[in-house]
mmCIF file of C-alpha atoms in Angstrom:
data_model
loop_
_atom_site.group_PDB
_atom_site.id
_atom_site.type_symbol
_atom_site.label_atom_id
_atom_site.label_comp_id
_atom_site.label_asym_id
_atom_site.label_seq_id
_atom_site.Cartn_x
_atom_site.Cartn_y
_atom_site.Cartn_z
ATOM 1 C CA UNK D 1 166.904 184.276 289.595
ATOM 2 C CA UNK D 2 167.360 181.120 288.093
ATOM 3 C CA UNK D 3 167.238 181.049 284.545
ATOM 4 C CA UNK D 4 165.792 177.911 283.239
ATOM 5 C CA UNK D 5 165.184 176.578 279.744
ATOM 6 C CA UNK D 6 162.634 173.890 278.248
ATOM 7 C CA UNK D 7 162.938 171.520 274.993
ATOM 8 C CA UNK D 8 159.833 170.207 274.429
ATOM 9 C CA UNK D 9 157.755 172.570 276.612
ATOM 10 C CA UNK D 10 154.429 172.370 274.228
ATOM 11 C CA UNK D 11 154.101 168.517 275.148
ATOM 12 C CA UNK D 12 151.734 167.852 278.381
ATOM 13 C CA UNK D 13 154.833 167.534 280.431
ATOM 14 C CA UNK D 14 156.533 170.463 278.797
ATOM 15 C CA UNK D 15 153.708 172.989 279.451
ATOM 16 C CA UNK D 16 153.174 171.680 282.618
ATOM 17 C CA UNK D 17 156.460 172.777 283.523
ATOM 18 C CA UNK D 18 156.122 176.358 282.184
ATOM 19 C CA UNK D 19 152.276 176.899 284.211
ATOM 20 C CA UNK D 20 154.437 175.642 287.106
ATOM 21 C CA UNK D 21 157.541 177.477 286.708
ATOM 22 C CA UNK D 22 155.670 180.658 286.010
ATOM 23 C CA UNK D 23 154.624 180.651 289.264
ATOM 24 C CA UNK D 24 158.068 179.605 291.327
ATOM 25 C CA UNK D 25 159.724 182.919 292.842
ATOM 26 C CA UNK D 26 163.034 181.947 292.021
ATOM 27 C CA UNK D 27 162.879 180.953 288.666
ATOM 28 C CA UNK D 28 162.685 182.716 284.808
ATOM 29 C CA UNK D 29 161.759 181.114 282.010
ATOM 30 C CA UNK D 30 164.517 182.129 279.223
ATOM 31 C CA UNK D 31 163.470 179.381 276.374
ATOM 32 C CA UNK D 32 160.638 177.896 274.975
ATOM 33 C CA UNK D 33 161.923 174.974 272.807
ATOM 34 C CA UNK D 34 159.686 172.972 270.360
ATOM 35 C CA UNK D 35 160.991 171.676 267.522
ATOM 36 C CA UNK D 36 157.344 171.455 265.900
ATOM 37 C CA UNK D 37 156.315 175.089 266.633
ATOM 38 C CA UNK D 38 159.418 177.305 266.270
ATOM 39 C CA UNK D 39 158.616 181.133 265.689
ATOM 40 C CA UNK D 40 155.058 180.490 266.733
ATOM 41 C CA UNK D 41 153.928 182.371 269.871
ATOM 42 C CA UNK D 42 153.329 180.083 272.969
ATOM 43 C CA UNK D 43 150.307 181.651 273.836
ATOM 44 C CA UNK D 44 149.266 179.915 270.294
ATOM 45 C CA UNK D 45 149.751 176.668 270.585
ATOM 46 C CA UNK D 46 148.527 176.629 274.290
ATOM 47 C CA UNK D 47 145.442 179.121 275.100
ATOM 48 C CA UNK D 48 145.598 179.075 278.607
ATOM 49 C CA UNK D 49 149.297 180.958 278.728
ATOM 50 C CA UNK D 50 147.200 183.913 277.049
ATOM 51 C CA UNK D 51 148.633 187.324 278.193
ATOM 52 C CA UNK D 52 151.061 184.749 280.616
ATOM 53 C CA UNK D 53 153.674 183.602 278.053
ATOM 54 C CA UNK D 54 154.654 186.226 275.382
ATOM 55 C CA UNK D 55 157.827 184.799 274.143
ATOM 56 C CA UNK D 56 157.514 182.598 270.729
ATOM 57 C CA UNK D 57 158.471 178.799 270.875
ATOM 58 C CA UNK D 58 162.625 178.829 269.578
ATOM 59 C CA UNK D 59 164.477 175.295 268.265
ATOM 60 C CA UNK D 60 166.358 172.695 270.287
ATOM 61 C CA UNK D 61 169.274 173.844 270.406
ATOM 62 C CA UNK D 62 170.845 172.371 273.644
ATOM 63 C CA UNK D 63 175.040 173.846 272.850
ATOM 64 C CA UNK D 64 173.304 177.461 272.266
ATOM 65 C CA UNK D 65 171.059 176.684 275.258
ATOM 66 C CA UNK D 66 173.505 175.739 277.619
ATOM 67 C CA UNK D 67 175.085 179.374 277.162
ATOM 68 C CA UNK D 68 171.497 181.096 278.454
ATOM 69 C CA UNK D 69 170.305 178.992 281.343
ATOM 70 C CA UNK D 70 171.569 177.830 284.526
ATOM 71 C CA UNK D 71 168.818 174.482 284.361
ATOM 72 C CA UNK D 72 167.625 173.048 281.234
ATOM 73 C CA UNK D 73 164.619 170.650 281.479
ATOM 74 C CA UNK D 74 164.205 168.269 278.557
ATOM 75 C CA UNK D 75 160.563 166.926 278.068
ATOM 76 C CA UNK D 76 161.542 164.670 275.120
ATOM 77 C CA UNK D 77 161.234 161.746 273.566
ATOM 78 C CA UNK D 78 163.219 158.678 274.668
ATOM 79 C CA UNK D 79 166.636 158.989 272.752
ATOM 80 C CA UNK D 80 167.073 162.581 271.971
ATOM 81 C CA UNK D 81 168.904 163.430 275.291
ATOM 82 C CA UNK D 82 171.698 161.009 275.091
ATOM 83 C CA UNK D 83 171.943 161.779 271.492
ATOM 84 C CA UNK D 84 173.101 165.511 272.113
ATOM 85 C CA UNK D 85 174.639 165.097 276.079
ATOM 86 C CA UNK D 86 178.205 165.735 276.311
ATOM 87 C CA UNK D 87 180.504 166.765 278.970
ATOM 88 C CA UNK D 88 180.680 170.228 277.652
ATOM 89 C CA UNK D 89 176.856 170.561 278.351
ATOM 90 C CA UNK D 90 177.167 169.672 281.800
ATOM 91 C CA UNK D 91 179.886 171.966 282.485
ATOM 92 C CA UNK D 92 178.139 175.104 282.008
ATOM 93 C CA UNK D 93 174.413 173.828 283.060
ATOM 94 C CA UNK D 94 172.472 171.514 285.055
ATOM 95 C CA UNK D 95 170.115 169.088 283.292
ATOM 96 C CA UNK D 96 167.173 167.176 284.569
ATOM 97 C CA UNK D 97 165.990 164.803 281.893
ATOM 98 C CA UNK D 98 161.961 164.058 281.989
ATOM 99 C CA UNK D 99 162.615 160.976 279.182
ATOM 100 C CA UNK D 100 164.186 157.670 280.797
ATOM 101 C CA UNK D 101 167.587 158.134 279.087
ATOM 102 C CA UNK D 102 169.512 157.807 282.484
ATOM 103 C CA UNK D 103 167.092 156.470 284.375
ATOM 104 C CA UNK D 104 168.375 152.703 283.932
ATOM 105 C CA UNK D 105 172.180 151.936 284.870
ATOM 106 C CA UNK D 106 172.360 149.291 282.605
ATOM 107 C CA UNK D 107 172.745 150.118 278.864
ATOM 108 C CA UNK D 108 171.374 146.830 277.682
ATOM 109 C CA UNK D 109 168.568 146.666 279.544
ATOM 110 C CA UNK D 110 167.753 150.465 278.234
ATOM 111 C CA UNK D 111 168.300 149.185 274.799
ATOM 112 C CA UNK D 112 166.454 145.926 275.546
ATOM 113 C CA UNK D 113 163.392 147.392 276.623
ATOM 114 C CA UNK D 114 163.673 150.670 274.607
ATOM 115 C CA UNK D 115 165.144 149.280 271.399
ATOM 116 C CA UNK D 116 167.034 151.928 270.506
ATOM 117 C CA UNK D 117 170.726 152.348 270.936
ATOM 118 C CA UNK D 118 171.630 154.395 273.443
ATOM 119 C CA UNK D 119 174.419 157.455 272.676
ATOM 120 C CA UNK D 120 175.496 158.304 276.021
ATOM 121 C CA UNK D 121 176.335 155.471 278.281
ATOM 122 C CA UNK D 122 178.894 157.479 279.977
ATOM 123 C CA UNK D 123 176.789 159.222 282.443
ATOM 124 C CA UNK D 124 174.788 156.752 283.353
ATOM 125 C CA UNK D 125 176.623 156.141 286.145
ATOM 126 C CA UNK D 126 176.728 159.878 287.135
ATOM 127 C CA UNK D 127 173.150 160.488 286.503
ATOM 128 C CA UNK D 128 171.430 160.734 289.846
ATOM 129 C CA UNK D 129 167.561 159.126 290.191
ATOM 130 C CA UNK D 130 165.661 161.912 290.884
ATOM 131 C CA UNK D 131 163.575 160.490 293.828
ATOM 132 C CA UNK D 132 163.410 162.938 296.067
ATOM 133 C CA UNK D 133 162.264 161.202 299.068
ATOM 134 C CA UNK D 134 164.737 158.764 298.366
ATOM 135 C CA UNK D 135 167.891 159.999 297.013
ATOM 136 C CA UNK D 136 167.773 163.598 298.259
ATOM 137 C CA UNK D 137 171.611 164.375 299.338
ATOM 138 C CA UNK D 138 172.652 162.522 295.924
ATOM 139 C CA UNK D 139 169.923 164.725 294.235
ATOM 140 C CA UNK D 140 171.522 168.290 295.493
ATOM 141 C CA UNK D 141 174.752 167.150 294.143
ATOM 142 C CA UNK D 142 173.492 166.220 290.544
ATOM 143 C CA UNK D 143 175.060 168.016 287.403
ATOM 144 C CA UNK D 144 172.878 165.541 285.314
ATOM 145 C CA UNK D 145 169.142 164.822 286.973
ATOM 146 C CA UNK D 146 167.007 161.380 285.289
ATOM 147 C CA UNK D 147 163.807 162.516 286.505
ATOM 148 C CA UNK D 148 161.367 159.222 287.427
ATOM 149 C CA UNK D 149 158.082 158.757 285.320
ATOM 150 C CA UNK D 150 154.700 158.653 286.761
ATOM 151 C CA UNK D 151 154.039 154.777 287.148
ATOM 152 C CA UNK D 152 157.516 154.266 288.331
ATOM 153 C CA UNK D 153 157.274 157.167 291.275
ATOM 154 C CA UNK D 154 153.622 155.611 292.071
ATOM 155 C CA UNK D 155 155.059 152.112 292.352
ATOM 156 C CA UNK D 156 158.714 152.677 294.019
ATOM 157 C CA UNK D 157 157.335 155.032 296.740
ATOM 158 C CA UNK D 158 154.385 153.016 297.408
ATOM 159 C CA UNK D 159 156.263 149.757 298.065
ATOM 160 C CA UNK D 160 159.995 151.087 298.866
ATOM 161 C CA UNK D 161 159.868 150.888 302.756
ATOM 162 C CA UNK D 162 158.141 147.711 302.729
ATOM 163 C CA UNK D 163 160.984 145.899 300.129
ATOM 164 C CA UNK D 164 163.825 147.682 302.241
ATOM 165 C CA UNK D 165 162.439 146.691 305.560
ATOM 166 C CA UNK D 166 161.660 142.930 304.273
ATOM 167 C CA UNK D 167 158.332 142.724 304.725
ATOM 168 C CA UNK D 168 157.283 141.653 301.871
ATOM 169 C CA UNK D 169 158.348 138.549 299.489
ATOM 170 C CA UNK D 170 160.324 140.553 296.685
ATOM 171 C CA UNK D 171 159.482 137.767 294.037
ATOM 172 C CA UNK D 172 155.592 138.567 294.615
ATOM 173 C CA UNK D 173 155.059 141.845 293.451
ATOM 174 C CA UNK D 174 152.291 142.576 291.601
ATOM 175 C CA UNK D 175 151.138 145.954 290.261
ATOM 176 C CA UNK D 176 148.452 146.950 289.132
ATOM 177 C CA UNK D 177 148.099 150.635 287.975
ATOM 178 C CA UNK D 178 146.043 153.011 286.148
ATOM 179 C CA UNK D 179 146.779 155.969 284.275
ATOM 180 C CA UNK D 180 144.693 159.094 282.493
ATOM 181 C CA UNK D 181 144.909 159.779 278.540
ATOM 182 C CA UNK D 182 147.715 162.461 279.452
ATOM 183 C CA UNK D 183 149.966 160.159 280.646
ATOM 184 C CA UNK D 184 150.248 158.550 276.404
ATOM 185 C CA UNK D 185 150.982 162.337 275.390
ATOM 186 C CA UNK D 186 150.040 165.378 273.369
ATOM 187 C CA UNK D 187 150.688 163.469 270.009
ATOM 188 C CA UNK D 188 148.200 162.160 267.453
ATOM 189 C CA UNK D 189 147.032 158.446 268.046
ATOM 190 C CA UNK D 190 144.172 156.709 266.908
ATOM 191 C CA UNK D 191 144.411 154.533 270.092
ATOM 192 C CA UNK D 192 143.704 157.945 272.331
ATOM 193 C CA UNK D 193 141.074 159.568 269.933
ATOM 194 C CA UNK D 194 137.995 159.973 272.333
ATOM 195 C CA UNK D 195 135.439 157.859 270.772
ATOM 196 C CA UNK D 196 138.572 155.119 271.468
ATOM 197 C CA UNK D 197 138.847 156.066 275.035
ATOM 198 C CA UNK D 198 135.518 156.681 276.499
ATOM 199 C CA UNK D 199 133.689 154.394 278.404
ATOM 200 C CA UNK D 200 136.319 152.028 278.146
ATOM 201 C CA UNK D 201 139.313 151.010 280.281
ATOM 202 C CA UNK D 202 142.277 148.548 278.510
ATOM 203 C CA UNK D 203 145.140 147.054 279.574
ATOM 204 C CA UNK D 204 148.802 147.787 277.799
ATOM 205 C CA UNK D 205 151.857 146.806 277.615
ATOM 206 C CA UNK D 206 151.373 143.747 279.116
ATOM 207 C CA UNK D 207 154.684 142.172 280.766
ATOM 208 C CA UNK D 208 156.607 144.531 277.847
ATOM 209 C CA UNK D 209 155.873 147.994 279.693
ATOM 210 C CA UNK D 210 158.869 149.828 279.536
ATOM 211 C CA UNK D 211 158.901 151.072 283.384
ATOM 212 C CA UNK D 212 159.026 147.617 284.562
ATOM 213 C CA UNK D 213 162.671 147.434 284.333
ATOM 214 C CA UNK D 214 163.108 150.870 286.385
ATOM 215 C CA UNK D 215 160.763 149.508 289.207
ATOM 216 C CA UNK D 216 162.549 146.716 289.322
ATOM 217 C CA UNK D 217 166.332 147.894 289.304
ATOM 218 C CA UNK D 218 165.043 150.641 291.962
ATOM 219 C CA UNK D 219 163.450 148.437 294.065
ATOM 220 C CA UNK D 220 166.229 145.797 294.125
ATOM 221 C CA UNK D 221 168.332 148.214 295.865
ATOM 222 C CA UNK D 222 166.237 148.876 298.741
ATOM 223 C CA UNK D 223 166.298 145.015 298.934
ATOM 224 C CA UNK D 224 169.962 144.948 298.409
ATOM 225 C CA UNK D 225 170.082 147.658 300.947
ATOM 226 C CA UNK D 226 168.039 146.407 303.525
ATOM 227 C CA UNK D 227 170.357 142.657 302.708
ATOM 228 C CA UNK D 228 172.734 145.234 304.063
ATOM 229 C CA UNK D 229 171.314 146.585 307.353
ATOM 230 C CA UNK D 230 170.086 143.297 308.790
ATOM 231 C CA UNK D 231 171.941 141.324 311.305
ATOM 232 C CA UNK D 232 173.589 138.424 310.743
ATOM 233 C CA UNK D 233 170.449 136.139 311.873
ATOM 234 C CA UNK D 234 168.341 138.077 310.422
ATOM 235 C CA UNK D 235 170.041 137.789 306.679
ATOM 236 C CA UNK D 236 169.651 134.247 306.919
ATOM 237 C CA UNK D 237 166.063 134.966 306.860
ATOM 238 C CA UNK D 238 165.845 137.136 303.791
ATOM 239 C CA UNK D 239 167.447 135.333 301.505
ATOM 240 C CA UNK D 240 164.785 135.738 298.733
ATOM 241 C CA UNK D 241 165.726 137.594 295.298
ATOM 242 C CA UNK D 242 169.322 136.792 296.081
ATOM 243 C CA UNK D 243 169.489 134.248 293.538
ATOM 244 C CA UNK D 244 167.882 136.428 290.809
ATOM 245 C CA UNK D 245 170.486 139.395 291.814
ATOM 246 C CA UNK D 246 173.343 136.469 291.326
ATOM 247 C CA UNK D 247 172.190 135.538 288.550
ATOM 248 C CA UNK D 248 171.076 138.782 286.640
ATOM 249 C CA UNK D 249 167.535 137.720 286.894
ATOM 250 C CA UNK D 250 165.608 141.370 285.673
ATOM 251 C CA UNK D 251 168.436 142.965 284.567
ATOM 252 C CA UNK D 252 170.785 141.930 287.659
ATOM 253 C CA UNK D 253 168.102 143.293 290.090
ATOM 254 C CA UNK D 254 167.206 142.056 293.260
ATOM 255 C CA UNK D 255 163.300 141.155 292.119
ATOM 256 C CA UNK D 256 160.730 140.620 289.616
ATOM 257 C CA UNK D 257 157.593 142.411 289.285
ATOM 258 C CA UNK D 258 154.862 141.744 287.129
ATOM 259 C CA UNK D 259 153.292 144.961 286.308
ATOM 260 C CA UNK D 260 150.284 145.757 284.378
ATOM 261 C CA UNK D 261 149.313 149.501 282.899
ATOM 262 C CA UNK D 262 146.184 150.224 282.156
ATOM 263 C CA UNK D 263 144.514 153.384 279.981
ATOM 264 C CA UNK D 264 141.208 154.881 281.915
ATOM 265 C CA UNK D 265 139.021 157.743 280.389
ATOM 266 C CA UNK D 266 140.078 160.674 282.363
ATOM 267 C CA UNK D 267 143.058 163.464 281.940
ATOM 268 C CA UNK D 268 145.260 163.092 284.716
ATOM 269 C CA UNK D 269 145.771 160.745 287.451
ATOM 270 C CA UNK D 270 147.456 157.641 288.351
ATOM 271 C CA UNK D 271 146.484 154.828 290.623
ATOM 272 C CA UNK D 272 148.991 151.697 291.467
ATOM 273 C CA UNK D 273 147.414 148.771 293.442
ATOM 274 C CA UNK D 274 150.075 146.717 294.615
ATOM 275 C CA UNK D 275 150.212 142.963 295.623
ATOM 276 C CA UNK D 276 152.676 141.338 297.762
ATOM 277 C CA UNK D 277 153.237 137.717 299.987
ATOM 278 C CA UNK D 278 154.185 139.224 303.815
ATOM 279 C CA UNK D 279 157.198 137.308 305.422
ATOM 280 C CA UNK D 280 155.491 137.514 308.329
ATOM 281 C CA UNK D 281 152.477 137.832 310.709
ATOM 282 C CA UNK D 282 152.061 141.600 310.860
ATOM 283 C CA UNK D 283 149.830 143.739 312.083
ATOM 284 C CA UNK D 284 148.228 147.356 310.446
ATOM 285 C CA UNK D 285 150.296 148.980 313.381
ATOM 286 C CA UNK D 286 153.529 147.256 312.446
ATOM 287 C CA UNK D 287 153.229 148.163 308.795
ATOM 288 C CA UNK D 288 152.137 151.575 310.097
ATOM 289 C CA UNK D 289 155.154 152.460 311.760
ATOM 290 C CA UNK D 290 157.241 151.243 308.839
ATOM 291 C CA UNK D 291 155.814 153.767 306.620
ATOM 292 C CA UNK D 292 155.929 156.607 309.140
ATOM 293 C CA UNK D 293 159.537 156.286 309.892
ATOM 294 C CA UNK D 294 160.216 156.618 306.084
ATOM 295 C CA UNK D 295 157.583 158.986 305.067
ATOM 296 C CA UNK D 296 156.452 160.581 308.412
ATOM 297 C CA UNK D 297 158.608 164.266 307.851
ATOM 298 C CA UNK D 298 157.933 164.125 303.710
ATOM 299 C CA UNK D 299 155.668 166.650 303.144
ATOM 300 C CA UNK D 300 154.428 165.761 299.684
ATOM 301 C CA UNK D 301 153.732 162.070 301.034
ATOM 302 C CA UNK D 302 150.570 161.556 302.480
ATOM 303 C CA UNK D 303 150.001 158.690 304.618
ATOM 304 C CA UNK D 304 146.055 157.835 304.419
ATOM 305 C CA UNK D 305 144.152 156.815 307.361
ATOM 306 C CA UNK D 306 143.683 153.438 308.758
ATOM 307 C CA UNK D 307 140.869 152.062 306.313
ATOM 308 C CA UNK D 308 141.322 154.813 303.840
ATOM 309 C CA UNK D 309 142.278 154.421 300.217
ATOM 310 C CA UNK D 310 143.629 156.796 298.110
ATOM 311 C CA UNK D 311 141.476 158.274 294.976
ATOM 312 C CA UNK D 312 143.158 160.150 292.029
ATOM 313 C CA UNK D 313 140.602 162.866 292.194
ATOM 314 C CA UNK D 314 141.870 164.101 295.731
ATOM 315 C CA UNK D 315 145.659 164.651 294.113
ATOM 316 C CA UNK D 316 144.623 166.319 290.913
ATOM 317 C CA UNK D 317 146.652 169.233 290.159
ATOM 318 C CA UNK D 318 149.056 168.455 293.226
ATOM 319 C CA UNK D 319 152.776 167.310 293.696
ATOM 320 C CA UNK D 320 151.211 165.111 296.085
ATOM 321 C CA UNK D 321 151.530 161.028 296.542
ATOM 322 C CA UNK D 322 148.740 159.578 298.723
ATOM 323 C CA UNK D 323 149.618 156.302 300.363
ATOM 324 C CA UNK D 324 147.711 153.545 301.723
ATOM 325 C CA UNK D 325 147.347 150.112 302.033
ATOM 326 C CA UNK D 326 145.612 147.060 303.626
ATOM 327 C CA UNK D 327 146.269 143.469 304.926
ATOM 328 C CA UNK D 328 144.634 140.567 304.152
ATOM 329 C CA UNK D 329 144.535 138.257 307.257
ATOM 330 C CA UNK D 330 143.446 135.386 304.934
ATOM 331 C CA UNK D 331 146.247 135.285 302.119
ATOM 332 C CA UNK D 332 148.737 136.829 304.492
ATOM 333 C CA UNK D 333 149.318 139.777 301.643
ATOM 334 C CA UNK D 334 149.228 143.181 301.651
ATOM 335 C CA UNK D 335 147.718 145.391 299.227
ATOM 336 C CA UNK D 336 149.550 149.144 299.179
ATOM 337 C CA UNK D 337 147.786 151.739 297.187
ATOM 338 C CA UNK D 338 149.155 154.393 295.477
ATOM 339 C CA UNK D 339 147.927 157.393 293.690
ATOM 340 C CA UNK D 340 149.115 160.807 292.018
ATOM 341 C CA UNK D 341 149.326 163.623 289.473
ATOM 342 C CA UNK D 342 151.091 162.182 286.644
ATOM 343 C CA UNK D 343 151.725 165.442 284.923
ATOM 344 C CA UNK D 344 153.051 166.901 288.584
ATOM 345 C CA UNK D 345 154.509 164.549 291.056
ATOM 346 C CA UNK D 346 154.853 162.455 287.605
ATOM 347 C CA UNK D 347 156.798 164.719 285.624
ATOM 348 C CA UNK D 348 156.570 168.222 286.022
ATOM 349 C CA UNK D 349 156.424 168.700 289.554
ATOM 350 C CA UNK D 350 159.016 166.455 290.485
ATOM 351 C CA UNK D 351 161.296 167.805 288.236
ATOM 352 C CA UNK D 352 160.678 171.344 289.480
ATOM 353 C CA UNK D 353 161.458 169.764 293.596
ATOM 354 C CA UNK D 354 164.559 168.363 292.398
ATOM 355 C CA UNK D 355 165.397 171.884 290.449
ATOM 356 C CA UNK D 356 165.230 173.285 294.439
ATOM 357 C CA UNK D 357 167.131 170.785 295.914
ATOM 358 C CA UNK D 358 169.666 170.780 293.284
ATOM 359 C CA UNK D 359 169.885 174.994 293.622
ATOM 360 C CA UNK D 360 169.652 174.842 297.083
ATOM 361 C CA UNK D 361 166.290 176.093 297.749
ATOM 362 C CA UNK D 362 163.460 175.031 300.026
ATOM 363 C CA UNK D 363 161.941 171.491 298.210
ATOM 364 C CA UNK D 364 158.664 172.596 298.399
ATOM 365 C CA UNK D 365 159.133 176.200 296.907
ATOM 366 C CA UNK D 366 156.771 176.713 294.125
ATOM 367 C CA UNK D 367 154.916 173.522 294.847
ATOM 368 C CA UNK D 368 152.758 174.127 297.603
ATOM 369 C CA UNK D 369 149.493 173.583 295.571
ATOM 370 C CA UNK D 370 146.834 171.891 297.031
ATOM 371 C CA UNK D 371 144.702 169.543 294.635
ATOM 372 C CA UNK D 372 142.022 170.740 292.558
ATOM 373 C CA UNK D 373 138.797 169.435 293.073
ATOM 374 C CA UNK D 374 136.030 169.511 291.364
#
């Protein structure tokens, strides 16, 4: 059995890695960490791990940690990671870090967007990206594991095969998304109090979101990679972005995005709607069989019917990503749709199929929920 421990397992991602992880074959929960709720019993603090969860929540403690557990999953703030990671850490136990403290390579951009200094910038290189449709071999090699968010996995694996492939004008992007009231977290705001939320929907963050950066460093290398793969001829076509990578344009990435978050009145869910200039004349079958050459064998990828958009509600609950996306004839764009579980495929799930890959276990083990509906 694997034993796995949690810091910050009574926030929304934390729990939702214990009522996963509960149910995984391979896998024992050794600590509860909280720093809010030490010596109070789990069951406490969240009702539904009644008679499930017996053990009471214990500190944060990563150096005492790191002694008990063969994984540790931190479901912290931004920060508190790469304040405690050392080398000694990683030598006795595998990490996979829910907060975005190794998600970005670049430690100014991190501290740019973040504004925070950032206390470990020497595993950012070694920190793998935990896309698991994406960077799988790298992910089974990974001591330390920078789980994606929920925007940024909606976004990336929505438009990934379409910026690798060229398809699409890099320096077009637009995205659009939508999130539930989960996605903010568990603490007190007057912003997510529900006479603030209801019957209402508001845009965020707007052009200061912190996941644009990650989008767009991701992204740029599929473009960078796909610079790669093309034949000479071809290249000369595809010369867009180039400039901004030259240049450092977004960080020294390949593209900029413009993306937009939005807060909708419902738990869980979120729903990217992406724009993007075709370099081309293509037709629904071309862009077709561009997605099903990436995507066609990943099981928790679900390519939508011709016609078919993809709905939060039919995710819920699910490490699932439905895909699906339209042209329009008359502006020559494309409009890919993405939507998910951000508490699973978002967070907790995700972390939990790169756990198995980085173990060696089947992906899907423990995962194999279908969505919950109604």
């Amino acid at each position: 059995m694997i034993k796995a421990g949690i810091i910050g397992s009574t926030g929304y991602a934390g729990q939702e890695l214990v009522r996963l992880l509960l149910a995984h074959p391979e896998v024992e929960i050794v600590w509860y960490g909280s720093r809010s709720y030490v010596d109070q019993n789990y069951s406490d603090v969240y009702g539904n791990m009644f008679k499930l969860v017996d053990a009471k929540c214990l500190d944060d403690d990563l150096g005492r940690l790191s002694e008990e557990a063969d994984v540790i999953f931190t479901a912290t703030p931004q920060g508190y990671l790469a304040g405690v990671m050392s080398e000694d850490i990683l030598k006795k136990v595998k990490v996979v870090d829910l907060s975005a403290d190794f998600r970005l390579k670049n430690v100014r951009v991190y501290e740019k967007w973040y504004g925070i200094e950032h206390k470990a910038p020497q595993f950012l290189q070694e920190a793998v990206y935990g896309l698991s449709e994406l960077n799988r071999e790298d992910v089974r090699n990974a001591r330390l594991l920078a789980n994606p968010g929920c925007y940024t996995t909606t976004s990336i694996l929505s438009l990934y095969p379409l910026v690798r492939e060229h398809l699409i004008d890099p320096m077009t992007i637009i995205v659009d998304a939508k999130s539930g009231v989960s996605g903010a977290g568990r603490g007190a705001k007057v912003a997510n109090l529900y006479a603030e939320v209801n019957e209402s929907i508001k845009p965020y963050g707007v052009t200061t979101h912190r996941h644009t950066p990650e989008i767009e460093e991701q992204l740029g290398y599929a473009f960078m990679a796909g610079e790669a793969d093309a034949g000479e001829g071809q290249q000369n076509n595809f010369k867009i972005g180039q400039k901004a990578y030259e240049e450092g344009n977004a960080g020294g990435n390949a593209l900029t995005i413009n993306f937009t978050p939005h807060l909708v009145p419902m738990n869980r869910g979120i729903l990217a709607t992406c724009y993007a200039s075709l370099t081309g004349k293509y037709s629904y079958d071309d862009i077709r069989a561009v997605y099903e050459r990436y995507y066609g064998d990943e099981f928790f990828i679900r390519l939508l019917p011709k016609g078919k958009c993809p709905e939060t509600r039919w995710v819920e609950g699910s490490n699932f990503v439905d895909i699906g996306f339209i042209i329009d004839e008359r502006t020559n764009r494309v409009i890919v749709m993405g939507a998910l579980d951000n508490m699973v495929k978002g967070a907790a799930g995700q972390a939990i199929q790169n756990m198995n890959l980085m173990f060696g276990l089947e992906e899907t083990m423990g995962l194999r929920l279908p969505p919950v509906f109604p």
